[in-house]
PDB file of C-alpha atoms in Angstrom:
ATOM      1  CA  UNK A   1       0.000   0.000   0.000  1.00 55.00           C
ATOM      2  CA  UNK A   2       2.798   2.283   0.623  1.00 62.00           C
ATOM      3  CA  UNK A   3       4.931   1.208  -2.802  1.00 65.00           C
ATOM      4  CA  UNK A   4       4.318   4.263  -4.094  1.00 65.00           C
ATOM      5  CA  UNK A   5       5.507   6.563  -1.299  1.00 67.00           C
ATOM      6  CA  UNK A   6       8.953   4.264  -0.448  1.00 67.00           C
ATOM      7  CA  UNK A   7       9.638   4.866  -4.906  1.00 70.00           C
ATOM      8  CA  UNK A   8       9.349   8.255  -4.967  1.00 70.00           C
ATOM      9  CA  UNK A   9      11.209   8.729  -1.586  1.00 67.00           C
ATOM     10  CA  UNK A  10      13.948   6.319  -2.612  1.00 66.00           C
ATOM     11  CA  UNK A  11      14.288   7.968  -5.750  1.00 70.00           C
ATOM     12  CA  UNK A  12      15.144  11.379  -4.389  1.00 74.00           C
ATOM     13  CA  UNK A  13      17.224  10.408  -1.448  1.00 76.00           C
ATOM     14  CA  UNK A  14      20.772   9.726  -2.142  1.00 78.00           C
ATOM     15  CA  UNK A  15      21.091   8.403   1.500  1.00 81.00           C
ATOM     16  CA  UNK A  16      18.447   5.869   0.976  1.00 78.00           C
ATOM     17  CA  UNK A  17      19.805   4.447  -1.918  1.00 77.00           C
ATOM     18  CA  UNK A  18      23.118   4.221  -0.464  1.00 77.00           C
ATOM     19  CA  UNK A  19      22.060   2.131   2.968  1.00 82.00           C
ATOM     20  CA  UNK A  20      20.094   0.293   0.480  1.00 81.00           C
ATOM     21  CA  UNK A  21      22.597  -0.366  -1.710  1.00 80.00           C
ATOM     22  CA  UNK A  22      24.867  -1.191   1.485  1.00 83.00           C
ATOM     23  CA  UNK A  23      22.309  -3.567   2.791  1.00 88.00           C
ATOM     24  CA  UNK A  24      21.869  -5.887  -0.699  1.00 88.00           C
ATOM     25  CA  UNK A  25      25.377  -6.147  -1.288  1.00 85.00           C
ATOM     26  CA  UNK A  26      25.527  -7.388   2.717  1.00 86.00           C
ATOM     27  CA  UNK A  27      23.054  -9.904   2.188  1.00 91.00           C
ATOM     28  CA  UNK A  28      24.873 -11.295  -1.111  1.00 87.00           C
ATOM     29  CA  UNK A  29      28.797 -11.504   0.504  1.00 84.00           C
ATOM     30  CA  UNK A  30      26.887 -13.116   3.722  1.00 88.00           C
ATOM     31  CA  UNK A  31      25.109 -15.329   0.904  1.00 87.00           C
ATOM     32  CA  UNK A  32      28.395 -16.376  -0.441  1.00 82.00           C
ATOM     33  CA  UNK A  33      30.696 -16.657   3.196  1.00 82.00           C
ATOM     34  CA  UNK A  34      28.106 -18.457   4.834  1.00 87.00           C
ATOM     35  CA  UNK A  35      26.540 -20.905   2.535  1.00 87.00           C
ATOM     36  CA  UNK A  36      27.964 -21.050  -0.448  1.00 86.00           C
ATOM     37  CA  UNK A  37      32.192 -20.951  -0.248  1.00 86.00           C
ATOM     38  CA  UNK A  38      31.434 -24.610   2.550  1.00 87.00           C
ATOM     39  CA  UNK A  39      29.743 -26.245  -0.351  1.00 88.00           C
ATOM     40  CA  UNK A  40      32.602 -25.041  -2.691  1.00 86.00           C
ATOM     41  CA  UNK A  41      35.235 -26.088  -0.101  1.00 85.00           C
ATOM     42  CA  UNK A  42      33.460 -29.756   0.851  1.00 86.00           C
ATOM     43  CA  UNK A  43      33.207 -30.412  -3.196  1.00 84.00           C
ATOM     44  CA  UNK A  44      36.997 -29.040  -3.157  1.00 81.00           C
ATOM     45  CA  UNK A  45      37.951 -31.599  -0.608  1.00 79.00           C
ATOM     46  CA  UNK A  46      36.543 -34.852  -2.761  1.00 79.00           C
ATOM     47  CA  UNK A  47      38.431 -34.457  -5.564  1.00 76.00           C
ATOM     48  CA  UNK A  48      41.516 -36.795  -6.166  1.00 73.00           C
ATOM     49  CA  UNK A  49      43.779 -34.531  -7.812  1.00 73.00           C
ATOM     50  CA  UNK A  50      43.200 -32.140  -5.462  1.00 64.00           C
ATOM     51  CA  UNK A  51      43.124 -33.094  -2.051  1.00 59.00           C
ATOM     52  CA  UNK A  52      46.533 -33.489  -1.038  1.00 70.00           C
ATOM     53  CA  UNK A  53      47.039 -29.118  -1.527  1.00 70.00           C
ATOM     54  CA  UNK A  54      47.074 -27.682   1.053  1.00 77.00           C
ATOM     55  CA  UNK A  55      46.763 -23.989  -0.491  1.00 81.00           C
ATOM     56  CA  UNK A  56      42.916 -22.961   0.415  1.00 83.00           C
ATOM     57  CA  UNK A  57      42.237 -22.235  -3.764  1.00 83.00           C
ATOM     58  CA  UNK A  58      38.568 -21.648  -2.776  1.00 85.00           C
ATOM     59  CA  UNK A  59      39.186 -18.751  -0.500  1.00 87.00           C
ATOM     60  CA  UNK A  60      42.052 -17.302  -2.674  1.00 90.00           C
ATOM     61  CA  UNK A  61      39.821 -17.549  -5.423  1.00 88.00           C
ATOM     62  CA  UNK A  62      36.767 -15.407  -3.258  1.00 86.00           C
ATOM     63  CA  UNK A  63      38.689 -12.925  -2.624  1.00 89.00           C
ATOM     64  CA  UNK A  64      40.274 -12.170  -6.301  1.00 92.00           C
ATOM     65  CA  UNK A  65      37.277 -12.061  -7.440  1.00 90.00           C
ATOM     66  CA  UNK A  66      36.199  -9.617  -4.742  1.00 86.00           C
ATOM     67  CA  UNK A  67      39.072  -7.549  -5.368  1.00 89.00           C
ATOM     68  CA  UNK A  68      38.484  -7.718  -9.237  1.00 91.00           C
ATOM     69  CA  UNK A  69      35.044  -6.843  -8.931  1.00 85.00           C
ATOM     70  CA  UNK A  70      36.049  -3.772  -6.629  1.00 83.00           C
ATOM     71  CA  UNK A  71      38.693  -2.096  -8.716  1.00 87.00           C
ATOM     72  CA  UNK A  72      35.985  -2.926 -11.782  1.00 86.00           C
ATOM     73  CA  UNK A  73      33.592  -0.255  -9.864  1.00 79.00           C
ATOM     74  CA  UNK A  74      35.857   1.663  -8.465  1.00 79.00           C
ATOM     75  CA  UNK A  75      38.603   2.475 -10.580  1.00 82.00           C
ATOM     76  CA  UNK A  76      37.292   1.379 -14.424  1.00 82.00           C
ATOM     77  CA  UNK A  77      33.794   3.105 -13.658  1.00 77.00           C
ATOM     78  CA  UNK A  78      34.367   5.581 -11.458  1.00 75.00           C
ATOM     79  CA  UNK A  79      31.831   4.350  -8.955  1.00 63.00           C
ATOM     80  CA  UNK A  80      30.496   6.698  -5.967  1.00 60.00           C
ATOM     81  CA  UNK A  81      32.642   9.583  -7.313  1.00 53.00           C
TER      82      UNK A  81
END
Protein backbone atom coordinates (compact mmCIF):
# COMPACT_ATOMS: atom_id res chain seq x y z
CA UNK A 1 0.00 0.00 0.00
CA UNK A 2 2.80 2.28 0.62
CA UNK A 3 4.93 1.21 -2.80
CA UNK A 4 4.32 4.26 -4.09
CA UNK A 5 5.51 6.56 -1.30
CA UNK A 6 8.95 4.26 -0.45
CA UNK A 7 9.64 4.87 -4.91
CA UNK A 8 9.35 8.25 -4.97
CA UNK A 9 11.21 8.73 -1.59
CA UNK A 10 13.95 6.32 -2.61
CA UNK A 11 14.29 7.97 -5.75
CA UNK A 12 15.14 11.38 -4.39
CA UNK A 13 17.22 10.41 -1.45
CA UNK A 14 20.77 9.73 -2.14
CA UNK A 15 21.09 8.40 1.50
CA UNK A 16 18.45 5.87 0.98
CA UNK A 17 19.81 4.45 -1.92
CA UNK A 18 23.12 4.22 -0.46
CA UNK A 19 22.06 2.13 2.97
CA UNK A 20 20.09 0.29 0.48
CA UNK A 21 22.60 -0.37 -1.71
CA UNK A 22 24.87 -1.19 1.49
CA UNK A 23 22.31 -3.57 2.79
CA UNK A 24 21.87 -5.89 -0.70
CA UNK A 25 25.38 -6.15 -1.29
CA UNK A 26 25.53 -7.39 2.72
CA UNK A 27 23.05 -9.90 2.19
CA UNK A 28 24.87 -11.29 -1.11
CA UNK A 29 28.80 -11.50 0.50
CA UNK A 30 26.89 -13.12 3.72
CA UNK A 31 25.11 -15.33 0.90
CA UNK A 32 28.40 -16.38 -0.44
CA UNK A 33 30.70 -16.66 3.20
CA UNK A 34 28.11 -18.46 4.83
CA UNK A 35 26.54 -20.90 2.53
CA UNK A 36 27.96 -21.05 -0.45
CA UNK A 37 32.19 -20.95 -0.25
CA UNK A 38 31.43 -24.61 2.55
CA UNK A 39 29.74 -26.24 -0.35
CA UNK A 40 32.60 -25.04 -2.69
CA UNK A 41 35.23 -26.09 -0.10
CA UNK A 42 33.46 -29.76 0.85
CA UNK A 43 33.21 -30.41 -3.20
CA UNK A 44 37.00 -29.04 -3.16
CA UNK A 45 37.95 -31.60 -0.61
CA UNK A 46 36.54 -34.85 -2.76
CA UNK A 47 38.43 -34.46 -5.56
CA UNK A 48 41.52 -36.80 -6.17
CA UNK A 49 43.78 -34.53 -7.81
CA UNK A 50 43.20 -32.14 -5.46
CA UNK A 51 43.12 -33.09 -2.05
CA UNK A 52 46.53 -33.49 -1.04
CA UNK A 53 47.04 -29.12 -1.53
CA UNK A 54 47.07 -27.68 1.05
CA UNK A 55 46.76 -23.99 -0.49
CA UNK A 56 42.92 -22.96 0.41
CA UNK A 57 42.24 -22.23 -3.76
CA UNK A 58 38.57 -21.65 -2.78
CA UNK A 59 39.19 -18.75 -0.50
CA UNK A 60 42.05 -17.30 -2.67
CA UNK A 61 39.82 -17.55 -5.42
CA UNK A 62 36.77 -15.41 -3.26
CA UNK A 63 38.69 -12.92 -2.62
CA UNK A 64 40.27 -12.17 -6.30
CA UNK A 65 37.28 -12.06 -7.44
CA UNK A 66 36.20 -9.62 -4.74
CA UNK A 67 39.07 -7.55 -5.37
CA UNK A 68 38.48 -7.72 -9.24
CA UNK A 69 35.04 -6.84 -8.93
CA UNK A 70 36.05 -3.77 -6.63
CA UNK A 71 38.69 -2.10 -8.72
CA UNK A 72 35.99 -2.93 -11.78
CA UNK A 73 33.59 -0.26 -9.86
CA UNK A 74 35.86 1.66 -8.46
CA UNK A 75 38.60 2.48 -10.58
CA UNK A 76 37.29 1.38 -14.42
CA UNK A 77 33.79 3.10 -13.66
CA UNK A 78 34.37 5.58 -11.46
CA UNK A 79 31.83 4.35 -8.95
CA UNK A 80 30.50 6.70 -5.97
CA UNK A 81 32.64 9.58 -7.31
Amino acid sequence: AYAPFWITKFQSSKLLQSISNALAAGIFLAAAFIHIIPHALEKWKNEPKVAEVEFPWIFFISVCSFATLLFVDRVLLNGHS
